[in-house]
Coordinates of C-alpha atoms in Angstrom, one line a residue:
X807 CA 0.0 0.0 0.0
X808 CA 1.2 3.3 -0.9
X809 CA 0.8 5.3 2.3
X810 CA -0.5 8.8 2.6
X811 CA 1.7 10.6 5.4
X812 CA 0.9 13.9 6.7
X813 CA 4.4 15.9 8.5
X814 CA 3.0 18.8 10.6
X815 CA 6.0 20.6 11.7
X816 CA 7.2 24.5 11.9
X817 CA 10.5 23.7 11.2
X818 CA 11.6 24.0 7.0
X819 CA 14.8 21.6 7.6
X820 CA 12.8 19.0 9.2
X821 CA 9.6 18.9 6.7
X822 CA 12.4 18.6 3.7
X823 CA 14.1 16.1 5.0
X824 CA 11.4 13.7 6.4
X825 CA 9.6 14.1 3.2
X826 CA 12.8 13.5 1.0
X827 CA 12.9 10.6 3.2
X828 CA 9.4 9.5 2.6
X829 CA 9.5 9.8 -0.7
X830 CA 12.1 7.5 -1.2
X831 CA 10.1 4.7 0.3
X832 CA 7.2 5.5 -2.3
X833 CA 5.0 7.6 0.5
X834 CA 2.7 10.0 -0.6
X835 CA 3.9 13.4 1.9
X836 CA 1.9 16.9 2.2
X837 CA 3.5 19.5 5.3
X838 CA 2.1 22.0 7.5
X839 CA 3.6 24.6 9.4
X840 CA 0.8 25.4 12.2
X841 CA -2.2 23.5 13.6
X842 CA -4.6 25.3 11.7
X843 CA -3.0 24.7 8.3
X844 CA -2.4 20.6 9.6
X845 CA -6.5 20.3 10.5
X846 CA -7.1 21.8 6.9
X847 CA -4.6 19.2 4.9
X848 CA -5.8 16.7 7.4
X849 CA -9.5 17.3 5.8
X850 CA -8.3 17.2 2.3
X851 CA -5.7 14.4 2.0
X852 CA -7.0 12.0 5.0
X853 CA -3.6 10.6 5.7
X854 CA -2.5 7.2 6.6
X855 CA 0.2 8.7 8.8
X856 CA 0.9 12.1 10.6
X857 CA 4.1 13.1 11.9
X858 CA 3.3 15.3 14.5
X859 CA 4.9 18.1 16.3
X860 CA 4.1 18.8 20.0
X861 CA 5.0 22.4 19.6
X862 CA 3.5 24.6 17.1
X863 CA 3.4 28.5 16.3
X864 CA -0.6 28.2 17.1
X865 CA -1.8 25.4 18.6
X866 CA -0.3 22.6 21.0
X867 CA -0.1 19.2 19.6
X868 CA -1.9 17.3 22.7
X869 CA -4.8 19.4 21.5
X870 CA -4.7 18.5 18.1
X871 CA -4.7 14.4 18.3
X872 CA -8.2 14.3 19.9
X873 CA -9.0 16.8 16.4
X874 CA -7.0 14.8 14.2
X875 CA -8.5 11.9 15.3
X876 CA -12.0 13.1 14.5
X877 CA -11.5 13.5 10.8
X878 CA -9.8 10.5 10.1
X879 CA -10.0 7.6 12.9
X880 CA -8.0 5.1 12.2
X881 CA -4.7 7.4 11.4
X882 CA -1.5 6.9 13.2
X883 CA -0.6 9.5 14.7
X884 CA 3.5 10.1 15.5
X885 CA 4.5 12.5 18.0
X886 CA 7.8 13.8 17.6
X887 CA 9.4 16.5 20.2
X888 CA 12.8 17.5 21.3
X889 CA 10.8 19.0 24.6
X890 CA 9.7 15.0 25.6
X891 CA 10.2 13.1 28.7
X892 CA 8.4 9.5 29.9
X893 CA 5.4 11.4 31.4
X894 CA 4.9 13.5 28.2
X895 CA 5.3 10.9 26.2
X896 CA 2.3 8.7 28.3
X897 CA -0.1 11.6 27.7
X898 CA 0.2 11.4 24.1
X899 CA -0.3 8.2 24.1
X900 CA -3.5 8.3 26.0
X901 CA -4.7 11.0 23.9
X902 CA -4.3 8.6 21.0
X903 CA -0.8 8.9 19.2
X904 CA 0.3 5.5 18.4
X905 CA 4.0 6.3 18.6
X906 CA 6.7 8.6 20.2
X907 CA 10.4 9.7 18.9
X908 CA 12.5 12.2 20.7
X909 CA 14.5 14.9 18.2
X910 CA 16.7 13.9 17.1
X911 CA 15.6 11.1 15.8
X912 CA 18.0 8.1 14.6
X913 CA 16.8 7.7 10.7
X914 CA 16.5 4.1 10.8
X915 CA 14.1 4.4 14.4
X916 CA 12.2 6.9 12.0
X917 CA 11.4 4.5 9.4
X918 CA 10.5 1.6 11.6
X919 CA 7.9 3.8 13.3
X920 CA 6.6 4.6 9.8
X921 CA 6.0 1.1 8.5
X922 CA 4.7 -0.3 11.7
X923 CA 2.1 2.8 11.7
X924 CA 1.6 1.9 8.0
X925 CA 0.6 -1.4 9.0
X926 CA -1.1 -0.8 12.0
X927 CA -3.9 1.5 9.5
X928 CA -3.7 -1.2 7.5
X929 CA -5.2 -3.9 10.0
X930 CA -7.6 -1.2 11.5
X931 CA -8.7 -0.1 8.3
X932 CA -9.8 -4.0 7.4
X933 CA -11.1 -4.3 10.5
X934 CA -13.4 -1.7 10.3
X935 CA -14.6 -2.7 7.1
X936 CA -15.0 -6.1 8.2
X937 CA -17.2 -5.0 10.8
X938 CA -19.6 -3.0 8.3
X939 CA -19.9 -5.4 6.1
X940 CA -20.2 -8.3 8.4
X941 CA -22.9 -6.1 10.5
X942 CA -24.9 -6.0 7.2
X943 CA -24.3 -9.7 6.8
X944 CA -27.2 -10.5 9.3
X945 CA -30.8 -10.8 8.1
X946 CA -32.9 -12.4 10.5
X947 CA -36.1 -12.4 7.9
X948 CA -33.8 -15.5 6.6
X949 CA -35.0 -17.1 9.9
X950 CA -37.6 -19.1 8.4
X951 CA -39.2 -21.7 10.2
X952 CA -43.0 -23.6 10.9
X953 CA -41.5 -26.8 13.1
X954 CA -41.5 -27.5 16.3
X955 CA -37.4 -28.2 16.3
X956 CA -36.4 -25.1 14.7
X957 CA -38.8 -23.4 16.8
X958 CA -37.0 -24.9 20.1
X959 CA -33.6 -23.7 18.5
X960 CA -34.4 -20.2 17.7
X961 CA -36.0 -19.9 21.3
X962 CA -32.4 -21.8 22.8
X963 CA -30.8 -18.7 20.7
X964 CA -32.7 -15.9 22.2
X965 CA -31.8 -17.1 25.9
X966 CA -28.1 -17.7 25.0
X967 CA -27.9 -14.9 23.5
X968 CA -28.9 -12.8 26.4
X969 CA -26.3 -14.2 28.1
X970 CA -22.3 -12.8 28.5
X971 CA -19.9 -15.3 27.9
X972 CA -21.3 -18.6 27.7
X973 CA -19.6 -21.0 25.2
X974 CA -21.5 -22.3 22.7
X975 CA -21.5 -25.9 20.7
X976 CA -24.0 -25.8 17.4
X977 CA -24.2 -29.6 15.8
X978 CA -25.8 -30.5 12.5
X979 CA -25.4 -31.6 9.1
X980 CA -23.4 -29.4 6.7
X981 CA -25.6 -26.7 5.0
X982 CA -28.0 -26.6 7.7
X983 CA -27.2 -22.9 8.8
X984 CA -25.4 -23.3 12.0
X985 CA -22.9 -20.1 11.1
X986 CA -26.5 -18.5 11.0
X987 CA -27.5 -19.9 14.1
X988 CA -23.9 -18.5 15.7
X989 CA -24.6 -14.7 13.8
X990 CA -27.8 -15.0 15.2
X991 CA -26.6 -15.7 19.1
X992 CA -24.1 -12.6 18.2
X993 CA -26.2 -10.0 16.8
X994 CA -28.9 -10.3 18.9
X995 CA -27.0 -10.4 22.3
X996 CA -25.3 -7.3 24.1
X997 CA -22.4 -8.1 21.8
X998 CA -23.6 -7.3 18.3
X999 CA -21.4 -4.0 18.0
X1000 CA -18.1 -5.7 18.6
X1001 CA -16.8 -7.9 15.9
X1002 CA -17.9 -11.2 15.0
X1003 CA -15.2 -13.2 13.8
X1004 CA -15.1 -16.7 12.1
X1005 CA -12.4 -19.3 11.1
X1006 CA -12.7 -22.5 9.4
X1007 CA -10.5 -24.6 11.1
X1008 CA -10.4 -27.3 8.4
X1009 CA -8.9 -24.6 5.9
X1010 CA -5.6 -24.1 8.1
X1011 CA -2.3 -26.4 8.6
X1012 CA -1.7 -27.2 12.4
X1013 CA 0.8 -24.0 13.1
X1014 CA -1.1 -21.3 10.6
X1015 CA -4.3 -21.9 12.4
X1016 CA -2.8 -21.4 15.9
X1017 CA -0.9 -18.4 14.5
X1018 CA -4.2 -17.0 13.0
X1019 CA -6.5 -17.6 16.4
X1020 CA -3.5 -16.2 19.0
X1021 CA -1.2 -14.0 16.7
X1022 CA 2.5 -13.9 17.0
X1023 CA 5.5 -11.7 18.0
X1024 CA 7.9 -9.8 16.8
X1025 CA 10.9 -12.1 15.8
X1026 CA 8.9 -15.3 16.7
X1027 CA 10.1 -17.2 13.4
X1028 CA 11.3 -16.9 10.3
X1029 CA 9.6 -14.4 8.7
X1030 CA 7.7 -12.8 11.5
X1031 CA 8.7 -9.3 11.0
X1032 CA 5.6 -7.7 12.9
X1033 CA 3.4 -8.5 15.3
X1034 CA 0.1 -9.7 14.2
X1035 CA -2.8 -9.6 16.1
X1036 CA -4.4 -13.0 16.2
X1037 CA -8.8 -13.3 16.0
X1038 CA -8.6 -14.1 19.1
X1039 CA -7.4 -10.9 20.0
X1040 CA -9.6 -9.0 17.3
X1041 CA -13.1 -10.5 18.6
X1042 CA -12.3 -8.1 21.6
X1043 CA -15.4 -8.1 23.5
X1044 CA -17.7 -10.1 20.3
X1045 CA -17.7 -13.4 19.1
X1046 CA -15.8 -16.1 17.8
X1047 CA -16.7 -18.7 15.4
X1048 CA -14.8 -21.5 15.3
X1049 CA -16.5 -23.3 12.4
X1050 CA -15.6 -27.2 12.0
X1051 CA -14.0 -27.5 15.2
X1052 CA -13.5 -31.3 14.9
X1053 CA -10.9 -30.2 12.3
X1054 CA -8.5 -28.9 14.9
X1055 CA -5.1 -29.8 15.4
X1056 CA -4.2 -31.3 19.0
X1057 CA -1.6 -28.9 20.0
X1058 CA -4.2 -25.9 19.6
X1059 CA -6.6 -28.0 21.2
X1060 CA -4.4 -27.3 23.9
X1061 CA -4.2 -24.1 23.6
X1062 CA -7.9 -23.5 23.2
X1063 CA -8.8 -25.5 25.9
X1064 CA -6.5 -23.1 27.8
X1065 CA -7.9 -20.2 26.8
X1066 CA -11.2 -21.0 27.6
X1067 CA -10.5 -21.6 31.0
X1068 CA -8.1 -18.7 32.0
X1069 CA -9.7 -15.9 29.4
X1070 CA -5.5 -15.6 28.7
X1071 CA -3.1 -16.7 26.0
X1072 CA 0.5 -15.9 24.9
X1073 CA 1.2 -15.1 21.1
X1074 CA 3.0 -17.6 19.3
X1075 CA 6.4 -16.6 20.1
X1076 CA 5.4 -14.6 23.3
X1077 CA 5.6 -14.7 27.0
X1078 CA 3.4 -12.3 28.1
X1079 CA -0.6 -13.4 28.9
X1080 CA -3.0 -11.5 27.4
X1081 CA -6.2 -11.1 28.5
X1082 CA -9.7 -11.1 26.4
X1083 CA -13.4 -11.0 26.8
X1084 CA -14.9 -13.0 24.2
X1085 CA -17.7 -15.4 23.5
X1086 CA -16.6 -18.4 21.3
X1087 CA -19.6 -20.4 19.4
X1088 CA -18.0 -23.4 17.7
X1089 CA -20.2 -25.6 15.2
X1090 CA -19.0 -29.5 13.6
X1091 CA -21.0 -31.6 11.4
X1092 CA -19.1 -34.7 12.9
X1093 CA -19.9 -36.6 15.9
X1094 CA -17.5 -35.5 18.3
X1095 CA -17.9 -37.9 21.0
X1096 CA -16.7 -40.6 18.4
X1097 CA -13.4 -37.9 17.7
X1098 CA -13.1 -38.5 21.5
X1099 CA -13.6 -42.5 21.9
X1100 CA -11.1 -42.1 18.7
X1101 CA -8.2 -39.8 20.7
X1102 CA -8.6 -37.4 18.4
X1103 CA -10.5 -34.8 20.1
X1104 CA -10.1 -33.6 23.7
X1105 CA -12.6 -34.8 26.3
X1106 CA -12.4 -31.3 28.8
X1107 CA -12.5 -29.3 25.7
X1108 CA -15.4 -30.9 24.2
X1109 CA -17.3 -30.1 27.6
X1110 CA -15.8 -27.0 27.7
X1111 CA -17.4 -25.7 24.4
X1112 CA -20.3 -27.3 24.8
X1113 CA -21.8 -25.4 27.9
X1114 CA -25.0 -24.7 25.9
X1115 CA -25.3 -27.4 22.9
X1116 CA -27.7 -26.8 20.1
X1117 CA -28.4 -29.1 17.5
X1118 CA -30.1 -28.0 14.0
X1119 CA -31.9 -30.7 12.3
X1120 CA -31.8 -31.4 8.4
X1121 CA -34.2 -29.3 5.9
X1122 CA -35.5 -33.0 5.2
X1123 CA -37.0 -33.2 8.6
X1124 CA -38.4 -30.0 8.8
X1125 CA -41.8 -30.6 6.6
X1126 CA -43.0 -27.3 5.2
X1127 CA -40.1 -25.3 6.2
X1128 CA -38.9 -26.2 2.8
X1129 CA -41.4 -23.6 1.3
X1130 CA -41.2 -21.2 3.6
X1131 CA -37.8 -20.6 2.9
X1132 CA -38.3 -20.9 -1.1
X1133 CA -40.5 -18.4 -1.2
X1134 CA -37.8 -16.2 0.9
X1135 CA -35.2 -17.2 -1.6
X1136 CA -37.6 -15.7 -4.3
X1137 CA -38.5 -12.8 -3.2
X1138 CA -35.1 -12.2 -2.2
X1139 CA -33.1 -13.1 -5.3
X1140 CA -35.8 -11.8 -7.9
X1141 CA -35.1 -8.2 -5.9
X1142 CA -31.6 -8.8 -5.5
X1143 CA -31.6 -9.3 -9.8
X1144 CA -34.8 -7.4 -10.7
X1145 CA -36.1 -9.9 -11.8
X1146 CA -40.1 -10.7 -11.8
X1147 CA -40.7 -14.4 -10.4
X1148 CA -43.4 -13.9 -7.6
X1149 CA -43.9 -17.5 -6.7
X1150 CA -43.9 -20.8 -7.5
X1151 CA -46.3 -23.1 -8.9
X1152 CA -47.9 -26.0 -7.5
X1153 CA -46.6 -28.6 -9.5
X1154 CA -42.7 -27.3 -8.4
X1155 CA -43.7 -26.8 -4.9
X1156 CA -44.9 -30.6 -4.2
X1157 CA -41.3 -31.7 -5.9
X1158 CA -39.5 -29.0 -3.4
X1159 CA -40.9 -31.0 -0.5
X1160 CA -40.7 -34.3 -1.9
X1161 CA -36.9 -33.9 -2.7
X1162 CA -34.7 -35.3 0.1
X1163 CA -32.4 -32.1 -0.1
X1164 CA -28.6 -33.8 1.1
X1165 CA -26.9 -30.6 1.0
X1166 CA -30.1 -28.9 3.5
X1167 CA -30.6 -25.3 3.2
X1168 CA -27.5 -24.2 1.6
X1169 CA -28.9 -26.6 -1.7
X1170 CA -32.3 -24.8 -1.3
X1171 CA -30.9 -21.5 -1.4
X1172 CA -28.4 -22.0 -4.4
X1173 CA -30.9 -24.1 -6.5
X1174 CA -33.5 -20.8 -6.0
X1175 CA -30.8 -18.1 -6.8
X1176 CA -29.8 -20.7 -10.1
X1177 CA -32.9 -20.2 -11.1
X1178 CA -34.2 -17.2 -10.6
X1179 CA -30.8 -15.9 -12.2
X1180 CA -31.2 -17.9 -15.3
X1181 CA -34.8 -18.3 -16.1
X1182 CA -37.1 -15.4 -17.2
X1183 CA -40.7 -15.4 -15.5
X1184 CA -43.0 -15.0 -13.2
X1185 CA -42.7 -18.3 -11.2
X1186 CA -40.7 -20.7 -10.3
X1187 CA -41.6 -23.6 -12.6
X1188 CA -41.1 -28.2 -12.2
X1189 CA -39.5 -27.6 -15.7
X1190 CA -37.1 -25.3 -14.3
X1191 CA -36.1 -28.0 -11.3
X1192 CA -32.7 -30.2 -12.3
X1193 CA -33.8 -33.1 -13.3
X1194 CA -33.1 -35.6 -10.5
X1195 CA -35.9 -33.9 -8.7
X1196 CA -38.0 -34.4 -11.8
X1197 CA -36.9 -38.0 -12.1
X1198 CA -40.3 -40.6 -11.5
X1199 CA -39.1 -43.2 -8.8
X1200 CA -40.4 -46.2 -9.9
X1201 CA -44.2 -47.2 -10.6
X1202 CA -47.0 -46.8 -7.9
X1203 CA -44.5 -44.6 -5.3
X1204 CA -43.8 -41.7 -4.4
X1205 CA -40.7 -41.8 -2.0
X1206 CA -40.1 -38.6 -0.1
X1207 CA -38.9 -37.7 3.6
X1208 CA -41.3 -35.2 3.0
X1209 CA -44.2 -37.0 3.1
X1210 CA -42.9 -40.2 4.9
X1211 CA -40.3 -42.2 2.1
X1212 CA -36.8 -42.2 2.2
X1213 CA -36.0 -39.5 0.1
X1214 CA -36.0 -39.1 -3.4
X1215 CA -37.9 -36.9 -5.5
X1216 CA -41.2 -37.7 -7.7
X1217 CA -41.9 -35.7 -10.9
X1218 CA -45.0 -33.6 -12.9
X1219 CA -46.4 -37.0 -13.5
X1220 CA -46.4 -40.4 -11.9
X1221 CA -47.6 -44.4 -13.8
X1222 CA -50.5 -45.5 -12.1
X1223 CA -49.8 -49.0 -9.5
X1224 CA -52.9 -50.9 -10.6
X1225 CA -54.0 -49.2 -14.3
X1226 CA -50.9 -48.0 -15.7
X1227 CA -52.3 -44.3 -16.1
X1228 CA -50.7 -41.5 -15.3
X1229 CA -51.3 -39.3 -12.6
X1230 CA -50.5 -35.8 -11.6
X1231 CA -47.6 -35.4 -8.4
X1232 CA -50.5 -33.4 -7.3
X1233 CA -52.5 -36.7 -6.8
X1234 CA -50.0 -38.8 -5.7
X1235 CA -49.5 -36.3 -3.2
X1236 CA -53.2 -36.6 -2.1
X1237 CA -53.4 -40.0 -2.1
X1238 CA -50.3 -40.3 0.2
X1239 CA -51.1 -38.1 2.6
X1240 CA -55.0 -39.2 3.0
X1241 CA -53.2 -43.4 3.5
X1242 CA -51.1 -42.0 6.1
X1243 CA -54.0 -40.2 7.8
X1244 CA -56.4 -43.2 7.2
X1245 CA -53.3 -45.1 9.3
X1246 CA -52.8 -43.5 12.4
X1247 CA -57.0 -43.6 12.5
X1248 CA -57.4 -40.2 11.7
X1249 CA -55.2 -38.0 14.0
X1250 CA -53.9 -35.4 12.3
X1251 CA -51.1 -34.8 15.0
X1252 CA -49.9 -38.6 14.4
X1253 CA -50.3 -38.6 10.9
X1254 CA -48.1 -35.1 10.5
X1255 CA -45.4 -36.3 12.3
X1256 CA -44.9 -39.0 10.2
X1257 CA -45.4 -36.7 6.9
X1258 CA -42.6 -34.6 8.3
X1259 CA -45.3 -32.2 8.7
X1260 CA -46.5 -29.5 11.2
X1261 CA -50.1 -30.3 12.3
X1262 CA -51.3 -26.6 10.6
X1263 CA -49.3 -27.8 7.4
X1264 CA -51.5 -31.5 7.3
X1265 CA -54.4 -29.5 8.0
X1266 CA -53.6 -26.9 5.3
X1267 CA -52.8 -29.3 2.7
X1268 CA -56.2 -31.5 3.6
X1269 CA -58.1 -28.4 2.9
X1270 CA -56.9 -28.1 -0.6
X1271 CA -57.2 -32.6 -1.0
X1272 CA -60.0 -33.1 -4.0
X1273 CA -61.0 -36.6 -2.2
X1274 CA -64.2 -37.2 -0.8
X1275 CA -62.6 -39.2 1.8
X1276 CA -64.2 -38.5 5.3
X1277 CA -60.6 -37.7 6.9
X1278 CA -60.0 -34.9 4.9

């Protein structure tokens, strides 16, 4: 990055030769010779960097960091004086400044200030726009649910949420929206205007994930020539995602473990604790209790995540959830594109909830934005579905999780299992549900459940059943 520095100094011989200097090292430099004149370039140019005197013709430079700051937030600001002891030096710093030389200077202490600052405004800079854009990465209208499971996770959210620090352990298969489910805990809990970090932990080798969680030092290896500030230390006073957590490696299991039970840890490298207030939410698709009869996850940390454990079931078992959330997917991608689909048919929405949906919520979601972005019209049509949930299982069935099978989807039309006609999905559909019911006697509650169903769905989808059957 070319950095913008900003040299606010009455002296001619110093400006010259700190920006001769700067220029050198492909820095961008504008002077000032008073306060006033430093606020006004500060407007204009919104430096990176300010090299600042204490002592000015019209304005002390204590004064002037708290201003400085104001315009531009994340600049470092450099105090350099010739008048500076320990004590002034300490009240800059509390003011704000992120460095202090003594004139004169050594050159070489000069220019390591200058790219530590550079890459101090760097990190702060990211960080900031991380948190914007991850703030505006929560929609809770995506929160989409009619069952009785989701509906006991989403209320197990709302109290954990109100809580401070509690660790949290969210299980389920992949795609099911467990980073949701850990946003959700985040944003709307006391913590939602600190950051909310995440790491996949299956994405890192064993010493670059404990190096990205705790940082390192100055020195700490080969290569280390700064200190970096690991998310541990960046989720200051939000949340921490540790996404596939079964994925870690067993010396940061360690190290986690550690953490979670002192609030401290030491930067790779480092021998100094530091000290964090954090919630950390963790989420695996595997069965960790097998990782733990296998030795290859820790027993105290598994218990030590899972304080509060929440466990999100598969879009298969959650009935007509499945087209609740379409219709959100719809809606939101035909705005999102401008595009004019208000809906979907009938004929489409049966093989939506007959499909067994392996890859949950996440498969949902991309299948509706596929569509929506290739297809021009008003509705979401069976001829626009891929074709294995078009593809007729067999004569006579109509297998579905959905509506009681094992999961794969029917299609527009099915062969009859005593004539050989062919009948509509819609009629298959009918004639499933109303066996079922005829099954369990009648009750709707029994016959729902085994639907994959929520009572109001059976009942909804018995109004609309063209049988003169007496159970509907």
């Amino acid at each position: 990055m070319k950095h913008r520095v900003l040299i606010i100094d009455d002296e001619p011989s110093i400006t010259r030769s700190l920006s001769r200097v700067l220029a050198d090292r492909n820095c961008v430099v504008e002077t000032a010779a008073s306060g006033e004149e430093g606020v006004s370039k500060m407007e204009a140019m919104r430096p990176h960097i300010v090299l600042l005197d204490l002592r000015l013709p019209d304005a002390s430079g204590f004064d002037l960091i708290p201003r400085l700051h104001k315009i531009e937030s994340a600049a470092q600001i450099i105090v350099i004086t010739a008048f500076g002891d320990t004590k002034v030096a300490v009240k800059a710093i509390k003011l704000g400044a992120s460095d202090f030389l003594r004139k004169p200077y050594d050159l070489d202490e000069l220019v390591l200030a200058i790219e530590t600052a550079g890459r101090a405004f760097a990190r702060d800079t990211q960080l900031s726009v991380y948190r914007r854009k991850d703030r505006g990465s929560y929609n809770p209208d995506e929160i989409c649910w009619r069952c009785d499971a989701m509906a006991r996770v989403w209320d197990l959210v709302r109290k954990v949420s109100r809580s401070d620090a509690t660790s949290v352990l969210i299980t389920g298969e992949s795609g099911t929206g467990k980073e949701l489910v850990a946003r959700g805990i985040h944003f709307e809990g006391a913590r939602r205007r600190a950051p909310f970090m995440d790491v996949n932990c299956s994405s890192f080798q064993e010493t670059l994930l404990e190096n990205e969680l705790f940082g390192h030092e100055r020195g700490a290896f080969t290569g280390a020539t700064y200190l970096k500030r690991g998310l541990v230390e960046l989720s200051e006073g939000g949340t921490l995602f540790l996404d596939e957590i079964g994925e870690i490696p067993a010396t940061t299991q360690a190290k986690l473990l550690r953490f979670l039970e002192s609030r401290t840890f030491k930067r790779v490298g480092g021998n100094v604790d530091i000290s964090v207030d954090i919630r950390i939410v963790a989420a695996t698709n595997v069965d960790l209790l097998r990782r733990i009869e296998e030795d290859r996850f820790r027993k105290d940390l598994f218990y030590r995540l899972q304080v509060v454990s929440i466990h999100l079931p598969p879009l298969r078992e959650r009935g007509d959830d499945v087209l609740l959330l379409a219709d959100f997917y719809v809606r939101k991608f035909s705005s999102k594109m401008r595009k004019s689909f208000n809906g979907i048919e009938d004929e489409a929405r049966a093989a939506l909830l007959a499909y067994s949906w392996p890859g949950n919520v996440r498969e949902l979601r991309n299948l509706i934005e596929r569509i929506v972005l290739i297809e021009d019209d008003d509705l979401v049509r069976a001829r626009h579905l891929p074709a294995e949930m078009l593809q007729a299982p067999g004569p006579g069935t109509l297998t579905s999780p959905a509506l009681g099978g094992p999961g794969v989807a029917g299609g527009a039309v099915f062969e009859g299992a005593h004539d050989g006609d062919l009948r509509t999905l819609r009629e298959v559909e009918e004639e499933h549900i109303l066996r079922v019911l005829r099954h369990h006697g009648g009750n709707k509650s029994h016959a729902s459940r085994t639907l994959g169903l929520s009572r109001q769905g059976l009942i909804e989808r018995l109004k609309k059943v063209r049988s003169t059957d007496p159970l509907a």
